[in-house]
PDB file of C-alpha atoms and ligand atoms in Angstrom:
ATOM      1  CA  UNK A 252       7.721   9.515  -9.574  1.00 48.00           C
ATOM      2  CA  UNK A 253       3.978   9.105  -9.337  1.00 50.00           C
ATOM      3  CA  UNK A 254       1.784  11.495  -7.625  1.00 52.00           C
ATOM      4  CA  UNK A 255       0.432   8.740  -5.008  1.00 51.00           C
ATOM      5  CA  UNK A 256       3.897   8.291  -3.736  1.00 58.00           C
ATOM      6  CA  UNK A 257       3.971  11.027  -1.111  1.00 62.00           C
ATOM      7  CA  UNK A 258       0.471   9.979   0.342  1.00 73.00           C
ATOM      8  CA  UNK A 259       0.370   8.240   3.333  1.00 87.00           C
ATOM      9  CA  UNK A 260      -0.877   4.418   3.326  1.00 93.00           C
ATOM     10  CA  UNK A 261      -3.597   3.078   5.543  1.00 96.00           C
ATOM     11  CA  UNK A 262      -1.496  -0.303   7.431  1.00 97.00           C
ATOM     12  CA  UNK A 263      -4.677  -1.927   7.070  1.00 97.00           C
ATOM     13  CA  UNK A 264      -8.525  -0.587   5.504  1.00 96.00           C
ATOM     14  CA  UNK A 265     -11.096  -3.180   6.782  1.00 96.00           C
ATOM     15  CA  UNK A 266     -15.075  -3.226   6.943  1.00 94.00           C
ATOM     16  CA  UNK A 267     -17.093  -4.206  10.357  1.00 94.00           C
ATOM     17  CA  UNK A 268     -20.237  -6.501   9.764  1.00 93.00           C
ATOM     18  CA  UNK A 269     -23.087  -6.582  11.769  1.00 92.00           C
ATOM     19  CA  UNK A 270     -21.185  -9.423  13.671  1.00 94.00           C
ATOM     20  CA  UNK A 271     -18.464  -7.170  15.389  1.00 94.00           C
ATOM     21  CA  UNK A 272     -21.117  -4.961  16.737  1.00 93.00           C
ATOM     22  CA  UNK A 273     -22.111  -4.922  20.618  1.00 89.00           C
ATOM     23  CA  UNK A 274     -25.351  -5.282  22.388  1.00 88.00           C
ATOM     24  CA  UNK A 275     -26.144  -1.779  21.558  1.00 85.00           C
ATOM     25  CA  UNK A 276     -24.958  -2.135  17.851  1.00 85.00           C
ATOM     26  CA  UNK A 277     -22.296  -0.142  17.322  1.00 86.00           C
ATOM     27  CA  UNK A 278     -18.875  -1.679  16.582  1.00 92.00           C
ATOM     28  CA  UNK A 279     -17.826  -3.317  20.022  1.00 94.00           C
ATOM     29  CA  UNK A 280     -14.112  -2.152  20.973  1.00 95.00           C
ATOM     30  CA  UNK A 281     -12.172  -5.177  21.170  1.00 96.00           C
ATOM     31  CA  UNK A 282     -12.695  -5.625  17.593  1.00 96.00           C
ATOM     32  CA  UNK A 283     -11.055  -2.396  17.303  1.00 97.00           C
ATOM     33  CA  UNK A 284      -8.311  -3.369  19.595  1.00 98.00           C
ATOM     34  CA  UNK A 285      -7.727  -6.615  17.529  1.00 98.00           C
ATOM     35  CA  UNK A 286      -7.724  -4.388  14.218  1.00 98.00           C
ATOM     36  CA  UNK A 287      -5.684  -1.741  15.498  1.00 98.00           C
ATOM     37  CA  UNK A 288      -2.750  -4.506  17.093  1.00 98.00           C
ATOM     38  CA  UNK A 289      -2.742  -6.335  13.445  1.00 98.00           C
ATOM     39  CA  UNK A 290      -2.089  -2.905  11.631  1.00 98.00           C
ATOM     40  CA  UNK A 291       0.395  -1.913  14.703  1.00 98.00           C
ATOM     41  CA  UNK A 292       2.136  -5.360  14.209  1.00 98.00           C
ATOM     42  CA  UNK A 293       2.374  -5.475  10.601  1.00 98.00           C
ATOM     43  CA  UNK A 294       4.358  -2.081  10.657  1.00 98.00           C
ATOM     44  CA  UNK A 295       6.717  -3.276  13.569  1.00 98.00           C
ATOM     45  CA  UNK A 296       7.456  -6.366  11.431  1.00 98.00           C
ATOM     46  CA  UNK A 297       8.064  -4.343   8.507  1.00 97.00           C
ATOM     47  CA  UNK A 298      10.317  -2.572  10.524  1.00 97.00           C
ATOM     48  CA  UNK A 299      12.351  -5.007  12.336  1.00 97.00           C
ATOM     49  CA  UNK A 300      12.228  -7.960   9.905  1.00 96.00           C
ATOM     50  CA  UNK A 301      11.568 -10.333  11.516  1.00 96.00           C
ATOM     51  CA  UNK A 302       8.800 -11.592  14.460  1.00 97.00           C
ATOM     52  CA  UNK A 303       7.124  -9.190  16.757  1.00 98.00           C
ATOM     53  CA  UNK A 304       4.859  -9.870  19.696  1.00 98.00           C
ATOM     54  CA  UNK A 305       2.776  -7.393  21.371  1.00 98.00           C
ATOM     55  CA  UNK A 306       3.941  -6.003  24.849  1.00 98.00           C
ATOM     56  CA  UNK A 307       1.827  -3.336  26.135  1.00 98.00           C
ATOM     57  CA  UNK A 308      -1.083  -0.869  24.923  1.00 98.00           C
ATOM     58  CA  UNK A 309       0.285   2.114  26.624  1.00 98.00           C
ATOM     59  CA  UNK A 310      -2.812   3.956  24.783  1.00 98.00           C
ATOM     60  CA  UNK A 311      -6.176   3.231  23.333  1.00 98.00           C
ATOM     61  CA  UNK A 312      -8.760   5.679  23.331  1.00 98.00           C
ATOM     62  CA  UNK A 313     -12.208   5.563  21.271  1.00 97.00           C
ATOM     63  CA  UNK A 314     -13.179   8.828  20.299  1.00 97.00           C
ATOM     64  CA  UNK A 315     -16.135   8.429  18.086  1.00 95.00           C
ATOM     65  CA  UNK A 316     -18.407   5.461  17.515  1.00 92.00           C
ATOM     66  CA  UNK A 317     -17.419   2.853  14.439  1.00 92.00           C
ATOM     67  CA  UNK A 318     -21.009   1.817  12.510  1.00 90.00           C
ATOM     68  CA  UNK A 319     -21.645  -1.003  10.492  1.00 89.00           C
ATOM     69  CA  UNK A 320     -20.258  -0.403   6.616  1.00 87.00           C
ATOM     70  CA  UNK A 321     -17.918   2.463   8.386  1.00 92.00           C
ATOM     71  CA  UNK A 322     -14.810   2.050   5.750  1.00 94.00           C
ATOM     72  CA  UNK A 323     -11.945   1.487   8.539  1.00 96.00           C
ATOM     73  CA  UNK A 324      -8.496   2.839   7.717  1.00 96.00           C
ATOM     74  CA  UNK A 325      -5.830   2.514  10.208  1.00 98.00           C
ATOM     75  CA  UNK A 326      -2.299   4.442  10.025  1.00 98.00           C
ATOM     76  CA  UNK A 327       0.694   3.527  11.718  1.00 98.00           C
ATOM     77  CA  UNK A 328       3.973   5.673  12.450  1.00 97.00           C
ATOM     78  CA  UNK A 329       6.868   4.269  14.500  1.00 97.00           C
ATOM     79  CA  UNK A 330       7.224   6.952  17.393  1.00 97.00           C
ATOM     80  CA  UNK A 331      10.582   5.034  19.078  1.00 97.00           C
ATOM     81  CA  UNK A 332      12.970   2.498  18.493  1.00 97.00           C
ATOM     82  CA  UNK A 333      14.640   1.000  21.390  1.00 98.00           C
ATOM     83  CA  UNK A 334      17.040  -2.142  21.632  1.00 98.00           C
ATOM     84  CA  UNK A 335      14.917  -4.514  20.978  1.00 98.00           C
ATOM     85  CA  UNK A 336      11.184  -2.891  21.283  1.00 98.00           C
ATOM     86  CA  UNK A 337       9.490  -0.737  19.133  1.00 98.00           C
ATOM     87  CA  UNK A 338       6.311   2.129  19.781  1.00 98.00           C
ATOM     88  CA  UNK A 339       3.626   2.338  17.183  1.00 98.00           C
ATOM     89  CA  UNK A 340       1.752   5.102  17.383  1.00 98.00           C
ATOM     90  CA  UNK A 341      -1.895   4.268  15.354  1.00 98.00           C
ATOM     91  CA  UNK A 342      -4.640   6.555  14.155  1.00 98.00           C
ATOM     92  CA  UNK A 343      -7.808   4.598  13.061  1.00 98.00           C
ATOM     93  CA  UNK A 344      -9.888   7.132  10.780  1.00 96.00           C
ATOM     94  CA  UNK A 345     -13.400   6.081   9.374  1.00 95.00           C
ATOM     95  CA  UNK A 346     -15.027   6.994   6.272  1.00 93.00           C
ATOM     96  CA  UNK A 347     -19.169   7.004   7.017  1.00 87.00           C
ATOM     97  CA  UNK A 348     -21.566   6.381   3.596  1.00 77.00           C
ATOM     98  CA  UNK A 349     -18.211   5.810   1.734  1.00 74.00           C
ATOM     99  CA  UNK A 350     -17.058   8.321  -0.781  1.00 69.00           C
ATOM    100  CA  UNK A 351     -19.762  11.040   0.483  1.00 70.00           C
ATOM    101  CA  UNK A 352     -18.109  12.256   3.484  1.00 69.00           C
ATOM    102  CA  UNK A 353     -14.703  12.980   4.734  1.00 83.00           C
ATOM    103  CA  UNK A 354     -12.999  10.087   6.970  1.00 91.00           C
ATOM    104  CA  UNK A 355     -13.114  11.167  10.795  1.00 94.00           C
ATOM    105  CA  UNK A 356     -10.738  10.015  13.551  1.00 96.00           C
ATOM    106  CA  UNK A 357     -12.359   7.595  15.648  1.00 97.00           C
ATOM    107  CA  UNK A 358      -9.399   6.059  17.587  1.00 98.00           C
ATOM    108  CA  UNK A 359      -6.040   6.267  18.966  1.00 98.00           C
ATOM    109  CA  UNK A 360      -3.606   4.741  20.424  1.00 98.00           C
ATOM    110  CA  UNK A 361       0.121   3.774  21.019  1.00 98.00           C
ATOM    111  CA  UNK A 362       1.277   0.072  21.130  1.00 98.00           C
ATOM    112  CA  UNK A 363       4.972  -1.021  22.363  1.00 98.00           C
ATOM    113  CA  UNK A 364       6.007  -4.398  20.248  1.00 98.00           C
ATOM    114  CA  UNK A 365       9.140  -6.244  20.618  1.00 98.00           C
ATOM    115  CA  UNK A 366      11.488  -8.144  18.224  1.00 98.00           C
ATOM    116  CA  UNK A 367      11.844 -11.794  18.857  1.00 98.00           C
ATOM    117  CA  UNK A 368      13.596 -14.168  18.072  1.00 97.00           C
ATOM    118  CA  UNK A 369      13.063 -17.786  17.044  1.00 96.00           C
ATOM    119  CA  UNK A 370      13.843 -18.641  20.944  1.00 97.00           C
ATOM    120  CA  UNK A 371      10.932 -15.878  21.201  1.00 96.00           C
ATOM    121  CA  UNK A 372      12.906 -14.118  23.507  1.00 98.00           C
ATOM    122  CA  UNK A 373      13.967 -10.308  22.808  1.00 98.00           C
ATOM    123  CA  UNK A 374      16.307  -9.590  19.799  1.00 98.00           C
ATOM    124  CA  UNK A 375      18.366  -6.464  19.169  1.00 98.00           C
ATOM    125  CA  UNK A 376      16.824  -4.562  16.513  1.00 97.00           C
ATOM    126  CA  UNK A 377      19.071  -3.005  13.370  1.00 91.00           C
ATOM    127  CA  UNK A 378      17.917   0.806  13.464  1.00 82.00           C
ATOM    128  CA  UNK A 379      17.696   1.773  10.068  1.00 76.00           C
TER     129      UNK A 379
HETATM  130  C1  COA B  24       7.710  -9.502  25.069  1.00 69.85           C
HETATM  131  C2  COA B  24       8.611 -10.447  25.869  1.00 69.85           C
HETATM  132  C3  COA B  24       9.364 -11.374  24.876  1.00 69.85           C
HETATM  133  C4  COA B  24       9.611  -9.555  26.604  1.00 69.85           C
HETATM  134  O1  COA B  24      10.432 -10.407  27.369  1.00 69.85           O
HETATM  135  P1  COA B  24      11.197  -9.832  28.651  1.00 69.85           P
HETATM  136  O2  COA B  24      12.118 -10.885  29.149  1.00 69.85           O
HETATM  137  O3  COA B  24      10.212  -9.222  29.587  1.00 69.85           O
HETATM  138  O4  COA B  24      12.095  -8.718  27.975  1.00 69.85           O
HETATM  139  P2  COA B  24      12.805  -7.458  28.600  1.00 69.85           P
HETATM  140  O5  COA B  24      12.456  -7.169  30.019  1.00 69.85           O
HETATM  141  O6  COA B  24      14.244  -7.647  28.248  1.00 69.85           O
HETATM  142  O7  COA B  24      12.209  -6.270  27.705  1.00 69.85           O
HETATM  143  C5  COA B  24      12.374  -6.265  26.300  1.00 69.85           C
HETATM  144  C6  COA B  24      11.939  -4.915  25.791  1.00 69.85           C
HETATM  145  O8  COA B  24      10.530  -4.781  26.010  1.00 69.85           O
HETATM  146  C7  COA B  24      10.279  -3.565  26.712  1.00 69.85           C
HETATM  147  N1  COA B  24       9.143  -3.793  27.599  1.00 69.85           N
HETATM  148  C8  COA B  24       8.932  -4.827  28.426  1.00 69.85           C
HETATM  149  N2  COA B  24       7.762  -4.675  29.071  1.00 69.85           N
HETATM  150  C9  COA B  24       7.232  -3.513  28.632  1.00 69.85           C
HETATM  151  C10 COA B  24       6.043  -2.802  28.924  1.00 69.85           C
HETATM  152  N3  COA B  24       5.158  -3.259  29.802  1.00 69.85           N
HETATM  153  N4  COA B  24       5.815  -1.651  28.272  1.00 69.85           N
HETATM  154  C11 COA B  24       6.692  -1.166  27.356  1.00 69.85           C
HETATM  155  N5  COA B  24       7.845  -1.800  27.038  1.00 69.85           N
HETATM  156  C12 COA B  24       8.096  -2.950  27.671  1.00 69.85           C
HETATM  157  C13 COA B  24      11.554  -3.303  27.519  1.00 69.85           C
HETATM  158  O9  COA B  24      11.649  -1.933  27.862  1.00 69.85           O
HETATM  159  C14 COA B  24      12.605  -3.736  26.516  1.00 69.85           C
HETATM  160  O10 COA B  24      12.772  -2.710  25.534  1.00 69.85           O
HETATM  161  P3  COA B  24      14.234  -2.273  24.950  1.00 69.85           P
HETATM  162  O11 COA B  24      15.016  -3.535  24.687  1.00 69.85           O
HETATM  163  O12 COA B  24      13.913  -1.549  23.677  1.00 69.85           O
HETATM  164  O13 COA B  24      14.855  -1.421  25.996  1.00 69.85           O
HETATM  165  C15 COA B  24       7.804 -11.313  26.894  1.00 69.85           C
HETATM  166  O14 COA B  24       7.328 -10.463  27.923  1.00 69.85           O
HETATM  167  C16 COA B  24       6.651 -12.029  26.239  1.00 69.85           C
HETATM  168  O15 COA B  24       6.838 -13.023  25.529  1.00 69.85           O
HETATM  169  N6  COA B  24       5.411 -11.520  26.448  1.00 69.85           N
HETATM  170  C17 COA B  24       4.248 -12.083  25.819  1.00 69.85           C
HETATM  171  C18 COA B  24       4.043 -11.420  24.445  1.00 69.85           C
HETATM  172  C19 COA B  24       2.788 -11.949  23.771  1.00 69.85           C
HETATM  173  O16 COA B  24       2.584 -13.149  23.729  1.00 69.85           O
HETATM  174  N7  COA B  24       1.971 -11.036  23.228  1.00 69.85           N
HETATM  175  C20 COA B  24       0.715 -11.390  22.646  1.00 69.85           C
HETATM  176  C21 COA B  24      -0.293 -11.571  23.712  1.00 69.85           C
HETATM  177  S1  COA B  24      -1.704 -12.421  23.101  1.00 69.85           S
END
């Protein structure tokens, strides 16, 4: 087995550009929002197999400002399976001058998704 097995995957790692940033130049949160739902969905879909739509952000809190050329890495860890939705629970950690400092936690938050069908209405989810 190799070594990097055991270590836990970012969903997604992503870079802001100056063109996500706000009128005070710091990243501007719904970017965040729209990062941290793609990395919540892509673990739902992994999950379920099949389509997922977004239900409710029972969480989001910013904790620490995101800068331009921040390295964004956002986790994801399934915190309950129901019938048919799903709750994501999603760290976003950022590395600052990448590869000189440790990555801090600048977000959190918990998304509910649920499994759809091609109907889009709710399917059962197969717990694994
Ligand atoms: C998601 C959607 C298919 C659910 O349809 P619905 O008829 O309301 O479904 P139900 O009431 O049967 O609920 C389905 C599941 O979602 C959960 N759910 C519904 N609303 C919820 C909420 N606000 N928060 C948390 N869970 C919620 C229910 O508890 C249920 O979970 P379970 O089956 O695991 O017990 C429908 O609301 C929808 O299409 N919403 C729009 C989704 C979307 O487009 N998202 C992207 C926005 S840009």
């Amino acid at each position: 087995m190799m070594a990097t097995e055991n270590i836990k995957q970012p969903e997604i790692r992503v870079l802001p550009m100056p063109s996500d940033t706000n009128a005070s130049g710091d990243i501007f949160g719904g970017w965040l929002m729209s990062q941290v739902d793609i990395a919540g969905s892509i673990a739902a879909h992994r999950y379920v197999g099949n389509r997922v739509v977004t239900v409710a952000v029972d969480k989001f809190q910013f904790l620490k400002p995101i800068l331009v050329g921040d390295l964004v890495s956002i986790y994801a860890e399934i915190s309950h399976v129901g019938n048919t939705s799903l709750r994501i629970s999603l760290n976003v950690m950022a590395e600052r001058e990448r590869g000189t400092e440790k990555a801090q936690k600048v977000a959190e938050a918990i998304l509910t998704y649920v499994s759809v069908g091609e109907d889009r209405k709710p399917k059962i989810i197969n717990k694994k």
